[in-house]
Short mmCIF file of N, CA, C and O in Angstrom, two decimals:
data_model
loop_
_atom_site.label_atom_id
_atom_site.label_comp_id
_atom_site.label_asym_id
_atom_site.label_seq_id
_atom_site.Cartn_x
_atom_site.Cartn_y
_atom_site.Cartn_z
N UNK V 1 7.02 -6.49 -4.92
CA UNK V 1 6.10 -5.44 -4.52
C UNK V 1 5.05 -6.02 -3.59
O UNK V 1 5.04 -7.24 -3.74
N UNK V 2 4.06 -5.57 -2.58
CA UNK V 2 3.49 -5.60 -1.36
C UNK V 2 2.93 -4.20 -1.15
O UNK V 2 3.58 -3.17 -1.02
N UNK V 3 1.80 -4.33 -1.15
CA UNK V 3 0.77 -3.48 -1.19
C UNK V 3 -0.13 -3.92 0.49
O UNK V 3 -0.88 -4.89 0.57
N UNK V 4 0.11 -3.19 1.40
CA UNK V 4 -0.68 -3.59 2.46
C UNK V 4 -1.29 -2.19 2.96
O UNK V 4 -0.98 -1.15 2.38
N UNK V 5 -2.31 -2.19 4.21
CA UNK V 5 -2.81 -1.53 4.69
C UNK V 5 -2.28 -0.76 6.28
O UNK V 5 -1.98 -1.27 7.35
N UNK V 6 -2.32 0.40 5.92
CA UNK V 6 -1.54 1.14 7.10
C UNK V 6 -1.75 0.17 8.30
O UNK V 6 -2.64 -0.66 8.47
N UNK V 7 -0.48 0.56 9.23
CA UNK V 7 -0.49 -0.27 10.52
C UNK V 7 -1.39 0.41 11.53
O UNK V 7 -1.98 -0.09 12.49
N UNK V 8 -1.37 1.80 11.08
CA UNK V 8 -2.29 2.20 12.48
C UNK V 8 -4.04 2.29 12.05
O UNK V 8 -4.49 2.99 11.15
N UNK V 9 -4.37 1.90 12.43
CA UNK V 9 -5.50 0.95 13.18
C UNK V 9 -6.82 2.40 12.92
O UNK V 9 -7.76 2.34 12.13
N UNK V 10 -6.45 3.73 13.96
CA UNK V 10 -7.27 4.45 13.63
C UNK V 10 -7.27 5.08 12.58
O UNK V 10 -8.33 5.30 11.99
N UNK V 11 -5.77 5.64 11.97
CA UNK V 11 -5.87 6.11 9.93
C UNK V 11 -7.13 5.19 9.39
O UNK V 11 -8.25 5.66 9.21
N UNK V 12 -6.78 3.71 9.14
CA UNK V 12 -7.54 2.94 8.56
C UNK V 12 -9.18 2.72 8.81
O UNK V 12 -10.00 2.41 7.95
N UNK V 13 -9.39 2.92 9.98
CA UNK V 13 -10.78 2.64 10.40
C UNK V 13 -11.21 4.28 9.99
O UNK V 13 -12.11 4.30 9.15
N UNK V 14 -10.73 5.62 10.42
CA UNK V 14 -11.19 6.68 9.64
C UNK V 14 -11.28 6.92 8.22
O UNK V 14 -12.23 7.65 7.92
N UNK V 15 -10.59 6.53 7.27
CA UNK V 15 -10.54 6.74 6.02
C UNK V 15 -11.60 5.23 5.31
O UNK V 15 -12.27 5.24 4.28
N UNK V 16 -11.41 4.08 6.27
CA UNK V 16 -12.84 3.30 5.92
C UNK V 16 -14.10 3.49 5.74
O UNK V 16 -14.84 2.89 4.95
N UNK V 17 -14.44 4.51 6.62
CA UNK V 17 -15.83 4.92 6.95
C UNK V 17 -15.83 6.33 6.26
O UNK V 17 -16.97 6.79 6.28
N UNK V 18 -14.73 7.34 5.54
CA UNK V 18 -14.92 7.75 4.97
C UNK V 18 -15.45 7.15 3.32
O UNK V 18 -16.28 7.52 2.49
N UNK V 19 -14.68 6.29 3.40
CA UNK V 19 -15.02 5.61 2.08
C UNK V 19 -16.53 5.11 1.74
O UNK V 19 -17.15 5.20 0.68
N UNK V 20 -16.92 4.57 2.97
CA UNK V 20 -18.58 4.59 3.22
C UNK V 20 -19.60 5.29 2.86
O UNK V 20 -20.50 5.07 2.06
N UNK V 21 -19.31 6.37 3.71
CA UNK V 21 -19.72 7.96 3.27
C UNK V 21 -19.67 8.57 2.30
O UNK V 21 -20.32 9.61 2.33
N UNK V 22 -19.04 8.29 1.18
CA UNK V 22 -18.23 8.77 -0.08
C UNK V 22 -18.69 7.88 -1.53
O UNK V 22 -18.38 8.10 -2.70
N UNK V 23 -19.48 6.90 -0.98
CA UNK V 23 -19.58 5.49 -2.09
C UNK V 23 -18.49 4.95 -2.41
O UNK V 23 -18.52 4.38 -3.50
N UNK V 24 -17.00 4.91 -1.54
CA UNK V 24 -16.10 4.19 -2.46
C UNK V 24 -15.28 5.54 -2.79
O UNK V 24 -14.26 5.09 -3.33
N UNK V 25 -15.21 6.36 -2.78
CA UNK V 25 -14.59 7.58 -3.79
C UNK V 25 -13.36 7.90 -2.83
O UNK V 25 -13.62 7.39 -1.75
N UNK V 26 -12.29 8.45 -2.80
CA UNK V 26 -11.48 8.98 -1.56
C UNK V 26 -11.85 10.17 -0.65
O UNK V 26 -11.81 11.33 -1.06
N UNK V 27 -12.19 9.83 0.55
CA UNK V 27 -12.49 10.66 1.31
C UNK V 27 -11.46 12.07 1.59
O UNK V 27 -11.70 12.89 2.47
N UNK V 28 -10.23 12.15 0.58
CA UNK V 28 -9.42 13.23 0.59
C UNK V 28 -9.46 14.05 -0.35
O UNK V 28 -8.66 14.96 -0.55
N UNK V 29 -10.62 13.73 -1.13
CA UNK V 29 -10.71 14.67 -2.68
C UNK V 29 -12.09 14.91 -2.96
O UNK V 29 -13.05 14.14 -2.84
N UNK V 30 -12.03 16.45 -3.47
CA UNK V 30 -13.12 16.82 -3.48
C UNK V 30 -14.20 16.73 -4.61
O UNK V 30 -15.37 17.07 -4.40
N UNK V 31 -13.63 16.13 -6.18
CA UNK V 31 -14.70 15.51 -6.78
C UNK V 31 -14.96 14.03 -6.64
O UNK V 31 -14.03 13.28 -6.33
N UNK V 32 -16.40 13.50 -6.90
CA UNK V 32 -16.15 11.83 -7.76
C UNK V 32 -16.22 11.94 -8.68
O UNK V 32 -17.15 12.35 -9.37
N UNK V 33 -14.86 11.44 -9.04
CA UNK V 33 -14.65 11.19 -10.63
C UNK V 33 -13.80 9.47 -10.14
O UNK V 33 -13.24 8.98 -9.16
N UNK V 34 -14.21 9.05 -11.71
CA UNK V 34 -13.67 7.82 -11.69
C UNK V 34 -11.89 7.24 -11.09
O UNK V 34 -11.54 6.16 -10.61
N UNK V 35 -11.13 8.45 -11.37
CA UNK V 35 -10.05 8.95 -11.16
C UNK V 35 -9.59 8.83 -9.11
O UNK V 35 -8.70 8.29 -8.44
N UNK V 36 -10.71 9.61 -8.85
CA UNK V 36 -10.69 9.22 -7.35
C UNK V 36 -11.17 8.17 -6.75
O UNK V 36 -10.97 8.15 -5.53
N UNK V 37 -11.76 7.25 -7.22
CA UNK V 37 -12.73 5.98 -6.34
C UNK V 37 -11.33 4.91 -5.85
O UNK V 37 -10.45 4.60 -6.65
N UNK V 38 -11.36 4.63 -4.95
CA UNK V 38 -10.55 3.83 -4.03
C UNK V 38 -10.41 2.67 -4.98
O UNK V 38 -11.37 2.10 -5.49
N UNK V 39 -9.18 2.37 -5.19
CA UNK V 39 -7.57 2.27 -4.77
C UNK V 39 -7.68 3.71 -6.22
O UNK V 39 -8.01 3.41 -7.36
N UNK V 40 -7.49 4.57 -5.97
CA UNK V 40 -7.35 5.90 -7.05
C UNK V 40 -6.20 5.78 -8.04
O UNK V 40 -5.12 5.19 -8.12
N UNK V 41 -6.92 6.58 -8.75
CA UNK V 41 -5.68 6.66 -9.61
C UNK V 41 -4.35 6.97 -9.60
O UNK V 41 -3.45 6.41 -10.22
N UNK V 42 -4.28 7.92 -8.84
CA UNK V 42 -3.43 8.62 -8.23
C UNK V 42 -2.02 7.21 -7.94
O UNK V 42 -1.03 7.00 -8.64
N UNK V 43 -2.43 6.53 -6.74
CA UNK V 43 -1.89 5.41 -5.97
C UNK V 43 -1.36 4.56 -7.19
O UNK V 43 -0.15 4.40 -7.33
N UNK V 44 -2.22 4.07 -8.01
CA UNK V 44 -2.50 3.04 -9.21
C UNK V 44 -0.96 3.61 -9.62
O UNK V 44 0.09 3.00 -9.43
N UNK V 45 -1.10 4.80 -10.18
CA UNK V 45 0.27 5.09 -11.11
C UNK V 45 1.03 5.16 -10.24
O UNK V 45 2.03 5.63 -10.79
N UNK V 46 1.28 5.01 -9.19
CA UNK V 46 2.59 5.40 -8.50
C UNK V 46 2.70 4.01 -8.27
O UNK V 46 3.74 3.62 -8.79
N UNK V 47 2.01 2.96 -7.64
CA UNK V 47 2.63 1.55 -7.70
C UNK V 47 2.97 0.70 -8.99
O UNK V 47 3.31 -0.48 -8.96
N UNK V 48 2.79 1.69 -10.42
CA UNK V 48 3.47 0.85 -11.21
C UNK V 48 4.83 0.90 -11.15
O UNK V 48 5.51 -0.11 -11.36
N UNK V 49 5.44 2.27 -10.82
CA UNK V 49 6.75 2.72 -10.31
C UNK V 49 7.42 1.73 -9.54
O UNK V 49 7.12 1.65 -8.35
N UNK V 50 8.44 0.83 -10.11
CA UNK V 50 9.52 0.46 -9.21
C UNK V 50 10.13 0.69 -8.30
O UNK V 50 10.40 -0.08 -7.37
N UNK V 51 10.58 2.22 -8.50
CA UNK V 51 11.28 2.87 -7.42
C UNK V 51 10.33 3.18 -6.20
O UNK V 51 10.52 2.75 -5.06
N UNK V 52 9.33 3.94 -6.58
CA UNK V 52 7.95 4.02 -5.17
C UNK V 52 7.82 3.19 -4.53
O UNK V 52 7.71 1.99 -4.80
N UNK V 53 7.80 3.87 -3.35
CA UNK V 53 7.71 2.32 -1.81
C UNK V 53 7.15 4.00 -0.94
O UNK V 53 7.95 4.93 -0.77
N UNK V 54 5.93 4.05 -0.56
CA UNK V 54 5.34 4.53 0.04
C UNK V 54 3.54 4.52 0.42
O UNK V 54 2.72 3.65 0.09
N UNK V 55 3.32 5.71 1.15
CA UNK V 55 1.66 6.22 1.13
C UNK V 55 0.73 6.33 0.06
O UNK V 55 1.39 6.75 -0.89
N UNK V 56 -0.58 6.17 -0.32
CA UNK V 56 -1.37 6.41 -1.10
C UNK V 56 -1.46 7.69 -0.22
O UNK V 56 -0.86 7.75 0.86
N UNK V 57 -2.35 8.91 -0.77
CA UNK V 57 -2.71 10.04 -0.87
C UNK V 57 -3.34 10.06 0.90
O UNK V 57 -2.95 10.77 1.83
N UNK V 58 -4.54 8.89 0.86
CA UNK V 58 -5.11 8.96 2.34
C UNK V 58 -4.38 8.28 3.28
O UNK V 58 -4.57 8.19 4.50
N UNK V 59 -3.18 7.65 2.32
CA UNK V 59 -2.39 6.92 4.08
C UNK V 59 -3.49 5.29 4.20
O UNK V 59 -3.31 4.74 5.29
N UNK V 60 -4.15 4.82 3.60
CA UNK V 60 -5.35 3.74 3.69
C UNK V 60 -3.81 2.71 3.42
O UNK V 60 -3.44 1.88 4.26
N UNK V 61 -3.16 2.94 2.27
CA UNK V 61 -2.45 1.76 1.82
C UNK V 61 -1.13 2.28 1.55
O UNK V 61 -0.85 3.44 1.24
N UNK V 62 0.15 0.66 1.81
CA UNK V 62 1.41 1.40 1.85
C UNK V 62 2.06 0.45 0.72
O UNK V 62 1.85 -0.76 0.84
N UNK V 63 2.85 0.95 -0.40
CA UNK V 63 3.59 -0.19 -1.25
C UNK V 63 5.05 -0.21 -0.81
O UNK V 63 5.80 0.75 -0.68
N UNK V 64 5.23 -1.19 -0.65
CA UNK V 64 6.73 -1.75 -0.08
C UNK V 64 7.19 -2.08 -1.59
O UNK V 64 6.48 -2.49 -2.50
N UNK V 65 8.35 -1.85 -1.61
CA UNK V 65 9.08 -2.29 -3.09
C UNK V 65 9.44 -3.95 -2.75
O UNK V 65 9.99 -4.65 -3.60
#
């Protein structure tokens, strides 16, 4: 498994500075809850998944199997 950061350049630098803006929280969801704060939960459970090899929710990070 390999967990890296999108290749394109502007996704990443937009959803960075959302994260800024946000304290940390995902700039794609509309509460803070502990649940959303970057690397989210969301992402978390899907890279325990073996089979998953994709996007987190904002596209920030990609898991390669």
């Amino acid at each position: 498994m390999e967990i890296t950061l999108n290749h394109d350049k502007e996704i990443v630098d937009a959803v960075k500075e959302g994260l800024r803006r946000n304290d940390g929280y995902c700039p794609c969801r509309f509460e803070k809850t502990p649940e959303n704060k970057c690397m989210c939960k969301e992402f978390r459970d899907q890279i325990k998944d073996p089979n998953f090899e994709g996007f987190c929710h904002c596209m920030l990070y990609y898991k390669k199997k």
